[in-house]
Structure formats: structure tokens, C-alpha cells
Coordinates of C-alpha atoms and ligand atoms in Angstrom, one line a residue:
M1 CA 24.4 -27.4 14.7
S2 CA 24.8 -26.0 11.3
Q3 CA 22.3 -23.7 10.0
S4 CA 20.8 -25.9 7.6
A5 CA 20.3 -28.7 10.4
R6 CA 19.0 -26.0 12.7
I7 CA 16.3 -25.2 9.9
V8 CA 15.4 -29.0 9.2
L9 CA 14.8 -29.5 13.1
A10 CA 12.9 -26.4 13.5
A11 CA 10.8 -27.2 10.4
S12 CA 9.7 -30.5 11.7
L13 CA 9.1 -29.1 15.0
V14 CA 6.9 -26.1 13.9
L15 CA 6.0 -26.5 10.3
S16 CA 2.7 -28.1 9.9
I17 CA 2.2 -28.5 6.2
T18 CA 0.0 -31.6 4.6
V19 CA -1.0 -31.9 1.0
S20 CA -4.6 -30.5 0.7
S21 CA -7.4 -32.5 -1.0
T22 CA -9.7 -29.6 -1.0
P23 CA -10.5 -28.3 -4.5
A24 CA -9.7 -24.6 -5.2
V25 CA -12.6 -22.1 -4.6
A26 CA -13.4 -20.2 -7.9
K27 CA -12.5 -16.6 -7.2
T28 CA -14.9 -13.9 -8.5
P29 CA -13.2 -10.7 -9.5
V30 CA -16.5 -8.6 -9.8
A31 CA -19.7 -8.9 -7.7
T32 CA -22.6 -6.6 -7.7
G33 CA -25.3 -6.7 -5.1
T34 CA -26.7 -4.9 -1.9
G35 CA -25.8 -4.7 1.8
G36 CA -22.0 -4.9 2.2
A37 CA -19.1 -5.4 -0.3
V38 CA -15.7 -6.5 -0.2
A39 CA -12.9 -6.7 -2.8
T40 CA -9.5 -8.3 -1.7
I41 CA -6.7 -10.2 -3.3
S42 CA -7.3 -13.1 -1.2
E43 CA -10.7 -15.3 -1.0
P44 CA -10.3 -16.0 2.7
A45 CA -9.8 -12.7 3.5
S46 CA -13.2 -11.4 1.6
Q47 CA -14.8 -14.3 3.4
A48 CA -13.7 -12.9 6.6
A49 CA -15.2 -9.4 5.8
I50 CA -18.5 -10.9 4.7
A51 CA -18.7 -12.9 7.7
I52 CA -18.2 -10.3 10.0
L53 CA -20.9 -8.1 8.0
N54 CA -23.2 -10.8 8.3
K55 CA -23.0 -11.1 12.1
G56 CA -23.7 -7.4 12.0
G57 CA -20.4 -5.7 12.1
N58 CA -19.6 -2.5 10.1
A59 CA -17.2 -1.7 7.6
V60 CA -14.3 -1.1 10.0
D61 CA -15.0 -4.1 11.9
A62 CA -15.1 -6.0 8.4
A63 CA -12.0 -4.4 7.3
V64 CA -10.0 -5.4 10.2
A65 CA -11.1 -8.9 10.1
A66 CA -9.9 -9.1 6.2
A67 CA -6.7 -7.2 7.0
A68 CA -5.9 -10.0 9.8
T69 CA -6.4 -12.5 7.3
L70 CA -4.5 -11.2 4.6
G71 CA -2.1 -11.3 7.4
V72 CA -2.3 -14.9 7.3
T73 CA -2.7 -15.7 3.7
D74 CA -0.4 -12.8 2.2
P75 CA 1.8 -12.6 5.0
F76 CA 4.7 -11.6 2.5
S77 CA 2.5 -8.3 1.6
C78 CA 1.5 -7.4 5.1
G79 CA 0.8 -8.2 8.6
I80 CA 1.0 -7.1 12.2
G81 CA 4.8 -6.8 11.8
G82 CA 4.1 -3.9 9.6
G83 CA 1.8 -0.8 9.1
G84 CA -0.4 1.1 6.9
F85 CA -2.9 3.8 6.1
M86 CA -6.7 3.6 6.3
L87 CA -9.2 5.8 4.9
I88 CA -12.7 5.5 6.5
Y89 CA -16.0 7.3 5.4
L90 CA -18.4 7.6 8.2
A91 CA -22.0 7.7 6.2
K92 CA -23.9 9.0 9.4
D93 CA -21.3 12.0 10.1
K94 CA -20.5 12.4 6.5
R95 CA -16.9 12.8 6.7
V96 CA -13.9 11.1 5.8
I97 CA -11.0 10.3 8.4
S98 CA -7.4 8.5 8.0
I99 CA -5.7 6.7 10.3
D100 CA -1.9 6.7 10.0
H101 CA -0.4 3.9 11.6
R102 CA 2.9 3.7 9.3
E103 CA 6.0 2.3 11.0
T104 CA 8.2 4.7 13.0
A105 CA 12.0 4.8 13.0
P106 CA 13.3 3.9 16.7
A107 CA 14.8 6.5 19.0
S108 CA 18.4 5.1 17.9
F109 CA 18.1 6.4 14.3
T110 CA 20.0 9.1 12.9
P111 CA 20.4 10.9 9.4
A112 CA 23.2 8.7 8.9
V113 CA 22.3 5.3 10.1
F114 CA 22.1 4.1 6.6
Q115 CA 25.6 5.2 5.6
Q116 CA 29.0 3.8 5.6
N117 CA 32.1 5.6 5.1
G118 CA 30.2 8.9 4.3
K119 CA 28.3 7.0 1.6
A120 CA 24.5 5.5 1.2
M121 CA 24.5 1.6 2.0
D122 CA 23.0 -0.5 -0.8
F123 CA 19.3 -1.3 -0.3
E124 CA 20.5 -5.1 -0.3
Q125 CA 22.8 -4.2 2.8
V126 CA 20.0 -3.2 4.8
V127 CA 16.8 -5.2 4.1
A128 CA 17.5 -8.7 5.5
S129 CA 18.5 -7.3 9.1
G130 CA 17.1 -5.6 12.3
R131 CA 18.3 -2.1 11.2
S132 CA 15.5 -2.2 8.3
V133 CA 12.9 -2.7 11.0
G134 CA 10.6 0.0 12.3
V135 CA 8.4 0.0 15.2
P136 CA 5.2 -1.9 13.8
G137 CA 1.9 0.1 13.5
T138 CA -0.7 -2.3 12.6
V139 CA -2.1 -3.6 15.8
R140 CA -2.3 0.3 17.2
G141 CA -4.1 1.4 14.0
W142 CA -6.3 -1.6 14.3
H143 CA -7.4 -0.7 17.7
E144 CA -8.1 2.9 17.1
A145 CA -10.4 2.0 14.1
L146 CA -12.0 -0.8 16.2
D147 CA -12.3 1.5 19.3
R148 CA -13.4 4.8 17.7
Y149 CA -15.3 3.6 14.7
G150 CA -16.0 -0.2 15.0
S151 CA -18.8 -1.9 16.8
M152 CA -17.0 -5.3 17.6
S153 CA -14.0 -6.4 19.7
F154 CA -10.6 -7.5 18.7
K155 CA -12.0 -11.1 19.9
Q156 CA -14.7 -11.1 17.2
V157 CA -12.8 -9.4 14.3
L158 CA -9.8 -11.7 14.7
A159 CA -11.9 -15.0 15.0
P160 CA -12.0 -15.8 11.2
A161 CA -8.2 -14.9 10.8
I162 CA -7.4 -17.4 13.9
D163 CA -9.6 -20.1 12.2
V164 CA -7.6 -19.8 9.1
A165 CA -4.1 -19.7 10.7
S166 CA -5.0 -22.8 12.7
K167 CA -6.7 -25.0 9.9
G168 CA -4.7 -23.6 7.2
F169 CA -5.2 -22.5 3.9
K170 CA -4.1 -23.8 0.4
V171 CA -0.6 -22.0 -0.9
N172 CA -1.4 -21.1 -4.4
D173 CA 1.3 -20.6 -7.3
N174 CA 1.8 -16.8 -6.5
F175 CA 2.6 -17.6 -2.7
S176 CA 5.2 -20.4 -3.6
H177 CA 6.7 -18.3 -6.1
L178 CA 7.4 -15.4 -3.7
V179 CA 8.7 -18.0 -1.0
Q180 CA 11.0 -19.3 -3.9
E181 CA 12.0 -15.7 -4.8
N182 CA 12.9 -15.2 -1.3
E183 CA 14.5 -18.2 -0.3
T184 CA 17.9 -16.8 0.3
K185 CA 16.4 -14.2 2.8
F186 CA 14.3 -16.5 4.2
T187 CA 17.1 -19.1 4.9
R188 CA 19.1 -16.8 7.1
F189 CA 16.4 -16.5 9.7
P190 CA 15.4 -19.8 11.5
A191 CA 12.0 -19.1 12.5
T192 CA 11.2 -18.0 8.9
A193 CA 12.7 -21.2 7.3
A194 CA 10.8 -23.2 9.7
L195 CA 7.6 -21.6 8.6
Y196 CA 8.0 -21.2 4.8
L197 CA 10.7 -23.4 3.7
K198 CA 10.6 -27.2 3.7
N199 CA 14.1 -28.8 3.4
G200 CA 15.6 -25.4 2.6
K201 CA 13.2 -24.9 -0.4
A202 CA 10.0 -23.0 -1.1
I203 CA 6.8 -24.8 0.3
A204 CA 4.9 -25.9 -3.0
A205 CA 1.9 -24.7 -4.2
G206 CA -1.2 -27.2 -3.4
T207 CA -0.2 -27.6 0.3
T208 CA -2.0 -26.6 3.0
L209 CA -0.3 -24.3 5.3
R210 CA -0.9 -23.8 9.0
N211 CA 0.4 -20.9 11.0
P212 CA -0.2 -22.0 14.7
D213 CA 2.3 -19.4 16.1
L214 CA 0.5 -16.5 14.3
A215 CA -2.9 -18.3 15.6
K216 CA -1.6 -17.9 19.1
A217 CA -0.2 -14.4 18.6
Y218 CA -3.8 -13.4 17.3
R219 CA -5.5 -15.3 20.2
E220 CA -3.5 -13.1 22.9
L221 CA -4.4 -9.9 20.9
A222 CA -8.1 -10.9 21.0
A223 CA -7.7 -11.6 24.7
G224 CA -5.4 -8.9 25.9
G225 CA -6.0 -6.0 23.7
V226 CA -3.5 -3.8 22.0
K227 CA -1.3 -3.6 25.1
V228 CA -0.3 -7.4 24.4
F229 CA 1.5 -6.2 21.2
Y230 CA 3.3 -3.1 22.7
T231 CA 4.4 -4.0 26.2
G232 CA 3.8 -7.2 26.8
K233 CA 6.0 -10.7 26.0
M234 CA 5.2 -10.2 22.2
A235 CA 7.0 -6.7 22.3
A236 CA 10.0 -8.2 24.1
A237 CA 9.8 -11.3 21.3
V238 CA 10.0 -8.2 18.5
V239 CA 12.6 -6.2 20.1
G240 CA 14.7 -9.7 20.7
A241 CA 14.0 -10.4 16.8
V242 CA 15.1 -7.1 15.8
N243 CA 18.3 -6.5 17.9
G244 CA 19.2 -10.1 17.4
N245 CA 19.8 -9.3 13.8
G246 CA 21.8 -6.2 13.7
G247 CA 19.1 -3.6 14.9
A248 CA 18.6 -1.3 17.8
I249 CA 15.0 -0.8 19.1
T250 CA 14.0 -0.7 22.7
L251 CA 10.8 -1.7 24.6
A252 CA 10.1 2.2 25.0
D253 CA 10.0 2.3 21.3
L254 CA 7.2 0.0 20.9
A255 CA 5.6 1.3 24.2
N256 CA 5.6 4.8 22.9
Y257 CA 4.1 3.9 19.4
E258 CA 1.2 5.9 18.6
A259 CA -1.3 5.9 15.4
R260 CA -2.3 9.1 14.1
L261 CA -5.7 10.5 12.8
R262 CA -5.1 13.0 9.9
Q263 CA -7.5 15.2 7.8
P264 CA -7.1 13.5 4.5
V265 CA -6.1 15.1 1.4
H266 CA -9.1 16.6 -0.4
S267 CA -9.2 17.6 -4.1
T268 CA -11.5 18.0 -6.8
Y269 CA -11.7 16.5 -10.3
R270 CA -14.3 17.0 -12.8
G271 CA -17.1 17.1 -10.4
Y272 CA -15.9 14.5 -8.3
D273 CA -14.7 15.2 -4.7
I274 CA -11.8 13.0 -4.0
Y275 CA -10.0 11.9 -0.5
G276 CA -6.9 10.5 -0.4
M277 CA -4.1 9.9 2.1
P278 CA -2.0 12.5 3.6
L279 CA 1.5 12.9 4.5
P280 CA 3.6 10.8 5.5
S281 CA 2.2 9.1 2.4
S282 CA 2.8 11.1 -0.6
G283 CA 0.0 9.3 -2.1
G284 CA -2.9 11.8 -2.0
V285 CA -0.9 14.8 -2.6
A286 CA 0.6 13.3 -5.8
V287 CA -2.5 11.8 -7.3
A288 CA -4.3 15.1 -6.6
Q289 CA -1.6 17.1 -8.1
A290 CA -1.5 15.0 -11.3
L291 CA -5.3 15.3 -11.4
N292 CA -5.4 19.0 -11.1
I293 CA -2.8 19.1 -14.1
L294 CA -5.1 17.1 -16.1
E295 CA -8.2 18.7 -15.5
G296 CA -7.0 21.6 -17.7
Y297 CA -7.5 19.3 -20.8
D298 CA -10.5 18.1 -22.7
L299 CA -9.4 14.4 -22.5
K300 CA -12.5 12.8 -23.7
A301 CA -12.5 14.9 -27.0
M302 CA -8.8 13.6 -27.6
P303 CA -7.5 10.2 -29.0
R304 CA -6.7 7.9 -26.5
A305 CA -3.0 8.0 -27.2
S306 CA -3.1 11.8 -26.7
A307 CA -4.7 11.5 -23.7
E308 CA -2.3 8.9 -22.3
H309 CA 0.3 11.0 -23.3
L310 CA -0.9 13.7 -20.9
Y311 CA -1.6 11.0 -18.1
L312 CA 2.3 10.3 -18.3
E313 CA 3.5 13.8 -18.3
A314 CA 1.2 14.8 -15.7
S315 CA 2.4 11.8 -13.3
R316 CA 6.2 12.8 -14.6
L317 CA 5.6 16.6 -12.8
A318 CA 3.9 15.4 -10.0
F319 CA 6.6 12.7 -9.2
A320 CA 9.3 15.5 -9.4
D321 CA 7.6 17.6 -6.9
R322 CA 6.9 14.5 -4.7
N323 CA 10.4 13.5 -4.8
A324 CA 11.7 16.8 -3.8
Y325 CA 9.3 18.1 -0.9
L326 CA 7.2 15.2 0.6
A327 CA 8.0 13.6 3.9
D328 CA 6.9 13.1 7.4
P329 CA 4.8 16.2 8.5
E330 CA 6.0 16.4 12.0
Y331 CA 9.4 16.6 10.7
V332 CA 9.5 18.7 7.6
E333 CA 7.0 21.6 6.3
A334 CA 6.0 20.5 2.7
P335 CA 4.3 23.2 0.8
L336 CA 1.0 21.4 0.6
A337 CA -1.3 24.4 -0.3
G338 CA 1.0 25.4 -3.0
L339 CA 1.3 21.9 -4.3
L340 CA -2.5 21.1 -4.3
S341 CA -3.6 24.6 -5.8
K342 CA -4.9 24.6 -9.2
D343 CA -3.2 27.8 -10.2
Y344 CA 0.0 25.9 -9.5
A345 CA -1.2 23.1 -11.4
A346 CA -1.8 25.6 -14.4
R347 CA 1.8 26.6 -14.0
R348 CA 3.0 23.2 -14.4
R349 CA 0.6 22.2 -17.1
E350 CA 2.5 25.0 -19.3
L351 CA 5.6 22.5 -19.1
I352 CA 3.8 19.9 -21.1
R353 CA 4.2 19.7 -24.8
P354 CA 0.9 17.9 -26.1
D355 CA 3.0 16.4 -29.0
Q356 CA 6.2 15.7 -27.4
A357 CA 7.3 13.5 -24.2
S358 CA 9.7 15.4 -21.8
A359 CA 12.8 13.8 -20.6
H360 CA 13.1 14.3 -16.8
A361 CA 11.2 16.8 -14.7
T362 CA 12.5 19.2 -12.4
A363 CA 10.6 20.1 -9.1
G364 CA 8.6 23.2 -9.3
D365 CA 8.3 26.1 -7.1
P366 CA 4.9 26.0 -5.2
Y367 CA 5.8 28.4 -2.6
P368 CA 4.2 31.5 -4.4
F369 CA 0.9 29.8 -4.6
Q370 CA 0.9 29.4 -0.5
N371 CA -1.0 31.8 1.6
D372 CA 2.3 31.9 3.6
P373 CA 4.9 32.3 0.7
S374 CA 7.7 32.1 3.6
V375 CA 10.4 29.6 2.2
P376 CA 11.8 27.0 4.3
L377 CA 14.7 24.8 3.3
R378 CA 14.4 23.9 -0.1
P379 CA 15.4 20.6 -1.2
N380 CA 18.3 20.4 -3.4
A381 CA 17.9 17.5 -5.1
S382 CA 15.2 15.2 -6.8
K383 CA 15.4 11.8 -5.5
L384 CA 13.8 8.8 -7.0
L385 CA 14.3 5.6 -5.0
A386 CA 14.1 2.3 -5.8
E387 CA 11.0 1.2 -4.7
G388 CA 9.5 -2.3 -5.3
A389 CA 5.7 -3.7 -6.0
H390 CA 4.5 -5.3 -2.6
T391 CA 1.9 -4.5 -0.1
T392 CA -2.1 -5.1 -0.4
H393 CA -5.1 -2.9 -0.5
L394 CA -8.5 -3.9 0.5
T395 CA -11.8 -2.1 0.4
V396 CA -15.1 -2.8 2.3
S397 CA -18.6 -1.1 2.8
D398 CA -21.6 -2.0 4.9
K399 CA -25.3 -1.6 4.4
D400 CA -25.2 1.6 6.3
G401 CA -22.9 3.3 3.6
N402 CA -19.7 3.2 5.6
I403 CA -16.8 2.8 3.7
V404 CA -13.0 1.6 4.4
S405 CA -10.3 1.8 1.9
Y406 CA -7.0 0.3 3.3
T407 CA -3.8 -0.2 2.2
Y408 CA -1.2 -2.0 4.4
T409 CA 2.2 -3.5 4.1
I410 CA 5.5 -4.7 5.6
E411 CA 7.4 -2.8 2.6
S412 CA 9.4 -5.6 0.4
W413 CA 8.1 -9.1 -0.1
G414 CA 8.6 -10.8 2.8
G415 CA 9.7 -7.6 4.5
S416 CA 12.9 -7.9 6.5
G417 CA 12.5 -11.9 6.4
I418 CA 12.6 -12.1 9.9
V419 CA 9.5 -14.1 11.6
V420 CA 9.5 -13.2 15.3
P421 CA 9.9 -16.7 16.7
G422 CA 7.0 -18.1 18.8
Y423 CA 4.6 -15.6 17.2
G424 CA 4.4 -16.6 13.3
F425 CA 4.5 -13.1 11.7
L426 CA 7.3 -11.2 9.7
L427 CA 8.8 -7.8 10.6
N428 CA 8.4 -5.1 8.1
N429 CA 11.7 -3.4 6.5
E430 CA 10.0 -0.1 6.3
M431 CA 13.0 2.0 7.4
T432 CA 14.3 1.5 3.5
D433 CA 11.6 3.9 2.5
F434 CA 13.8 6.8 3.5
D435 CA 16.5 8.4 1.5
F436 CA 19.5 7.0 2.5
S437 CA 21.8 10.2 1.9
G438 CA 20.8 13.6 2.6
P439 CA 20.2 16.4 2.3
A440 CA 16.6 15.5 1.2
P441 CA 13.3 15.9 3.4
N442 CA 12.9 12.1 3.9
V443 CA 16.1 11.3 5.5
P444 CA 16.0 9.0 8.5
E445 CA 15.5 10.5 12.1
A446 CA 14.4 9.3 15.3
G447 CA 11.0 8.6 15.5
K448 CA 10.1 10.0 11.9
R449 CA 7.9 7.7 9.6
P450 CA 9.5 7.2 6.2
R451 CA 7.6 8.7 3.1
S452 CA 5.1 6.2 1.8
S453 CA 3.0 6.4 -1.7
M454 CA 0.1 4.3 -0.2
S455 CA -3.1 5.9 -1.7
P456 CA -6.4 4.4 -0.6
T457 CA -8.8 6.6 -2.2
I458 CA -12.6 7.4 -2.1
A459 CA -14.3 9.3 -4.1
F460 CA -18.0 11.2 -4.0
K461 CA -20.0 12.8 -6.7
D462 CA -22.8 15.3 -5.5
G463 CA -21.7 14.6 -2.0
K464 CA -22.6 10.9 -2.3
P465 CA -19.9 7.8 -2.4
A466 CA -19.0 7.1 -6.1
F467 CA -16.1 5.0 -6.1
S468 CA -13.3 3.9 -3.8
I469 CA -9.8 2.8 -5.0
G470 CA -6.5 1.7 -4.1
S471 CA -3.4 -0.6 -4.9
P472 CA -0.1 -2.2 -3.6
G473 CA 3.0 -1.5 -5.6
G474 CA 5.5 0.8 -3.9
A475 CA 5.4 4.2 -5.8
T476 CA 3.7 2.5 -8.7
I477 CA 0.6 2.6 -6.4
I478 CA 0.3 6.1 -7.2
T479 CA 0.3 5.7 -10.7
T480 CA -2.1 2.8 -10.4
V481 CA -4.7 4.7 -8.7
L482 CA -4.2 7.7 -10.8
Q483 CA -4.4 5.6 -14.2
T484 CA -7.5 3.9 -12.8
I485 CA -9.3 7.1 -11.8
F486 CA -8.3 8.6 -15.6
N487 CA -9.2 5.5 -17.3
Y488 CA -12.5 5.5 -15.4
I489 CA -13.5 9.1 -15.5
D490 CA -11.5 10.3 -18.6
L491 CA -11.4 7.4 -21.2
G492 CA -15.0 6.0 -19.9
M493 CA -14.2 2.7 -19.2
T494 CA -16.2 0.5 -16.6
M495 CA -14.4 -0.2 -13.4
P496 CA -13.5 -3.8 -14.3
Q497 CA -12.2 -2.5 -17.6
A498 CA -10.1 0.6 -15.8
L499 CA -8.6 -1.9 -13.3
N500 CA -7.7 -4.7 -16.0
A501 CA -6.3 -2.6 -18.8
P502 CA -2.5 -2.6 -19.3
R503 CA -0.7 -0.2 -16.7
L504 CA 1.8 2.1 -17.5
S505 CA 3.6 4.0 -14.6
E506 CA 5.9 7.1 -15.1
R507 CA 7.2 8.2 -11.7
N508 CA 10.1 10.6 -13.6
G509 CA 12.5 8.1 -14.1
M510 CA 14.6 7.1 -17.5
A511 CA 11.6 5.1 -18.8
T512 CA 8.1 4.3 -18.2
D513 CA 7.5 1.1 -16.6
V514 CA 4.8 -1.0 -18.4
E515 CA 3.6 -4.3 -18.0
P516 CA 4.5 -7.7 -20.1
G517 CA 3.3 -7.5 -23.3
F518 CA 2.6 -3.8 -23.6
A519 CA 5.8 -2.7 -25.4
D520 CA 4.6 -4.8 -28.6
S521 CA 1.0 -3.4 -28.5
A522 CA -0.8 -1.1 -31.3
Q523 CA -1.5 1.2 -27.9
A524 CA 2.4 1.6 -27.5
R525 CA 3.0 2.3 -31.3
A526 CA 0.5 5.3 -30.9
L527 CA 2.2 6.5 -27.9
E528 CA 5.7 6.2 -29.1
K529 CA 4.7 8.8 -31.7
T530 CA 5.0 11.5 -28.9
G531 CA 8.5 10.1 -27.9
Q532 CA 7.4 7.9 -24.9
H533 CA 9.4 5.1 -24.3
W534 CA 9.2 1.9 -21.9
S535 CA 11.5 0.2 -19.8
K536 CA 13.3 -3.0 -20.7
T537 CA 12.0 -5.2 -17.7
P538 CA 8.3 -5.4 -17.9
Q539 CA 6.6 -6.3 -14.7
E540 CA 3.2 -6.9 -13.3
I541 CA 2.0 -3.4 -11.9
G542 CA -0.1 -3.0 -8.8
A543 CA -3.1 -5.3 -7.5
A544 CA -5.9 -2.7 -7.1
N545 CA -9.4 -3.2 -5.3
A546 CA -12.3 -1.1 -5.7
L547 CA -15.9 -0.4 -5.1
V548 CA -18.3 1.3 -7.1
F549 CA -21.8 3.0 -5.7
N550 CA -24.1 2.8 -8.4
P551 CA -27.1 5.0 -9.0
D552 CA -29.6 2.3 -8.3
G553 CA -28.6 1.6 -5.0
T554 CA -26.2 -1.4 -5.8
V555 CA -22.5 -1.6 -5.1
T556 CA -19.9 -3.3 -7.5
A557 CA -16.8 -4.8 -5.9
V558 CA -14.1 -5.1 -8.1
S559 CA -10.7 -7.0 -8.0
E560 CA -8.0 -7.8 -10.2
G561 CA -9.1 -10.1 -13.1
H562 CA -5.6 -11.4 -14.1
R563 CA -2.9 -9.8 -11.8
H564 CA -1.6 -11.4 -8.7
G565 CA -3.4 -14.6 -9.4
V566 CA -7.3 -13.0 -9.6
G567 CA -8.7 -11.1 -6.9
S568 CA -11.7 -11.8 -4.8
A569 CA -14.8 -9.7 -4.6
L570 CA -18.0 -10.5 -2.9
V571 CA -21.1 -8.7 -1.8
Q572 CA -23.6 -9.7 1.0
R573 CA -26.5 -9.9 -1.4
S574 CA -26.0 -10.6 -4.9
A575 CA -28.2 -8.7 -7.4
H576 CA -28.0 -11.9 -9.6
Ligands
LIG601 N1 6.8 0.9 1.6 C1 5.9 1.1 0.2 C2 5.1 2.6 0.6 O1 4.9 2.7 1.9 C3 5.0 0.0 0.1 C4 5.5 -1.1 0.1 C5 5.6 -1.5 -1.5 O2 4.2 -1.4 -1.9 O3 6.6 -1.4 -2.0 O4 4.7 3.2 -0.4

């Protein structure tokens, strides 16, 4: 049977699409109230969180419920075939913990796994294949979160997602567009084509999509718990799907997978205590370092363009260090104390000219700023990887003051493109976050976690929660989080204004990435006076979600007002 005939047959057997007659629910990107609050990019996901909060669940329960639902409605960004980083504030204990459930490299990996004839392979050669797939961490992460800090079972928190996967949800323009962009990739894998294509073409916006296989996978998890994913038939199906497409993963790789509880990165900025994600995500360190650099300026007293120039320069310097030093802490000893020291930030600040953009920054020398200044292997290059703009971020709080800030992903849009047959979820391509050529801290190695940019963040003022923020977007995650904090704290914007402002992302590349329309604006003209310049291919940057804890005890949930099809902010009890 030809590939296309197989796809059509599989589609007619598995795909369950009908044209929906239900009207679209109006999404609200901002909501203020009391009790719990949630902001995600998907209405059904936010509703799942509120349903769990209303049943007495806490923020952790609600976050897993929302994440599982996003796995249905935003399957190209996230799901149980991927991994993530969850930051949790436990109100009773007044402490912040993080759960790293990043995908890991199978035991078969070596530093040369993405090289051919001594040269780094192209991203495109690797992505749509089993070689790009890391051992998924999501289910283990959810298990650790629920088991340690939740109050509900898998069965309870997966119920809303099972409902959406079984009954279906309305495909929007964004969803259909993402399928369209990935038609070639999805066509290569029959189970993927069966689910997301119709006659070889992207399913249209306005159709109701059901995913009974994913509902089945969630039901099995609900009944059997975490082991179902890592040791049972589902594990065998994952191994089969990866190895059947050129990968080399084993059942032992899955059975050995562990999530890690890690100490978050803690830094201070103008009276705020900021908690971010530690390595293997570079997010917390890079955001903290850039803020440390910015703290030396009286930004409020300056014209906006001068402050934004400094934001771009601080980000450029932080990225030079991030690209050179940061990787999985179980494999590489990064000079974190030095990178995070205020004195080191002051040294880096000396490189910034307030009236002139710099070209390309080189990594600094943080070692003298450490208590132990011994110098391990120094990287010899500052690498900038091509990274896309995918993933999802959600944030939830509950009536008791617990907060979850959670970013999770399958890497590229649609990950590797491989749907696990019979289980309806896409496998990640997270291994492409490694540097394909060495020597560099972030080279692939067996059991290693590739460096991430995910930056779930929670900020406090005077010991009380102030706000949470996070975003998708590859390496632009770091700049989106940084710029939103800068907009909010330094430019005095409200959180909705801070989120909706045009995004400028400087990652020590050739030019600053900006969003469509920005390059023609007066804001751009003002910044160009310092020599800042913009990339030629503007695109939407990030899809942030935030919570603000107001002095009167209410919470404001804030999602995107115009990006990614408008986000969904909900509160348990509206203040209006
Ligand atoms: N793989 C990316 C990271 O871990 C997230 C995916 C994306 O947003 O591109 O930073």
C-alpha cells in the first residue's frame, strides 16, 4: 500500500472529526478576583484548572489538570511525550521548589551522535526522526508534583483532559495553521497523519477534533499511575515508535528516568526576591544576571528608549555567558556563584555604552567572583543555537496562596512529528537542544539533559508573593520574561501592558529579533539612535502568562491579549 493510501485508510479508521456547531467561547485575557486564579493559552485548559480548584484541589492539582488539557488542545507545544520545568511556591512552608522533568538523552548517546563525517548535522536532518527524541519526563514530573505537593490523584486531575480528548474541542485558526506548517513532517508518520491531516492536508479551523487514543493513554495513567508510562505497554510503544524511526532508545532508558527536585535560582532586583528555574534550564540564571546588570541604572529616570537600549545590552551580555557556560549541572560545573554575583554584574556593566549598541559580546570571566576560583574546563566558543518559538507556559494559584509557574514542551512545533501509535501523543525532539558539535558544555552525552531556556518565575516583595511570569519561545523565553519584568518594574506598566507591549529579543545574535510592525514604529526610531538594529524577519515572540498578587488580596490573572490567538485568564470568584 502506498504511503498516502495508508494515511487515508488510517485516517478513516482513527480520525474522528466532525464540523462543530458550538459557538466559540469568548476568551478573557485578564481576570481579577479571589480564591484561585489561572492563566493559560487555552480556554479548556484554564477551565480544567478552575474545575479542579472548585473541587477543592490545590494549585499543583490544578496545574497538572491544565497541563494535561493543554496536551489535548495544544498538542504541538506540549504533552506527555515531552518534558518541562515546574516552579512551586508552598505558602504554608514559605518556600519555592522546582521540579526538573526535562527529557534525557538515551544511554546510546555520545558527543558525536549528531555528527556525520566529523561535521555537525543540520537540524532538519535530525528533527523528524527517532534520533531527536529524549526520554519523556512529563508523566514523572506530574507524578512527583502530585505525590509530594498535590492533594488529588492522577485519576481526579486527568478527568477534565480525558473529557476534552473524548468529546473533542474546536480547532482554531492557530491550530490549523500549525498543522499546515508541519504537513510535510506529519505526512511521514502514519499515526500523526491519521490524527491531524485529512486527505493529506491540515484539518480545517472550525472542526471538532477528538483524540480517543490520548483519552485512552490518560485513562491508563489514571488507573495505573506513573509506572504505566515508564514500564508498561505504553513504554514499549514509545520505544517502538522511536526506534522504528531511526532512534536508539531502550526500555531501560524509560524505566530509569527520574525527575529532579532542584533548588531554584534566587536573586534580588530592586526590592523583589526573584525565584527562577535552575540548570539544566539556563532561564533562571540568564534572567537574574541581566537583572543584576540593569540594577545599576536608574532606569525610571531615563527616557524609555535609553532604558530599552540598556535592556537589550544587558540581555546580550547575559546571553554571551549563557551560551558559553551553561549546561546540565550533573555533567558540567558551571560557575554559577560568579555569574550570579552583583560584583560580576558590575564588571559586565562596564562594557555597556549608554549611547551606543555593541556588536557581539564575548563571554566574561566569572571565576574570580566565586569563593572557589579554581577554573575547570573553560569553553572555547560562544555558541548561538538556532532555536524556535514553541512550548507552553501556564500559571495557577489557589485560595491558600500556593502558586505554580510551569513551562512545558515537546520542543519544536509538533516535536519530532511522531505520534505514538495507539496512544495519540507526539514525541519530543528535545535532543536538538544540544550543541551538535563540541567542545561545548552542552554537547550530547548519555543520560544528559540538554540546556533549556524555560524560565518559570515567581517574584516576592516583603516576603509576600508579588507576581509570577513565564512564556514559551525557545531562547526568546528568557528575553520575554526579562522584558516583561523590566516593563512592569522599571517602565511602570501594568502587567497586561507589560505583556502586550511589542517584544524585542536580543540574544547576542547578529540583530535583535522584533515583532511584526515594530521596525516601523517611533519606538524603533528612538532606539536606532543608539545603533540598535532589527532582524529582517519579524515574528510573534512568546505567549506569556502571569499572575499578579494585588495589595487588596485579589489576584489578577493575565494572558496574551493578541498573540497566539488570545489567552485565557480565569479566577475562581470574579471581583466584578
Ligand atoms: N526546547 C526549548 C527549551 O527548552 C523549548 C522549546 C521552545 O520553546 O522552542 O528551551
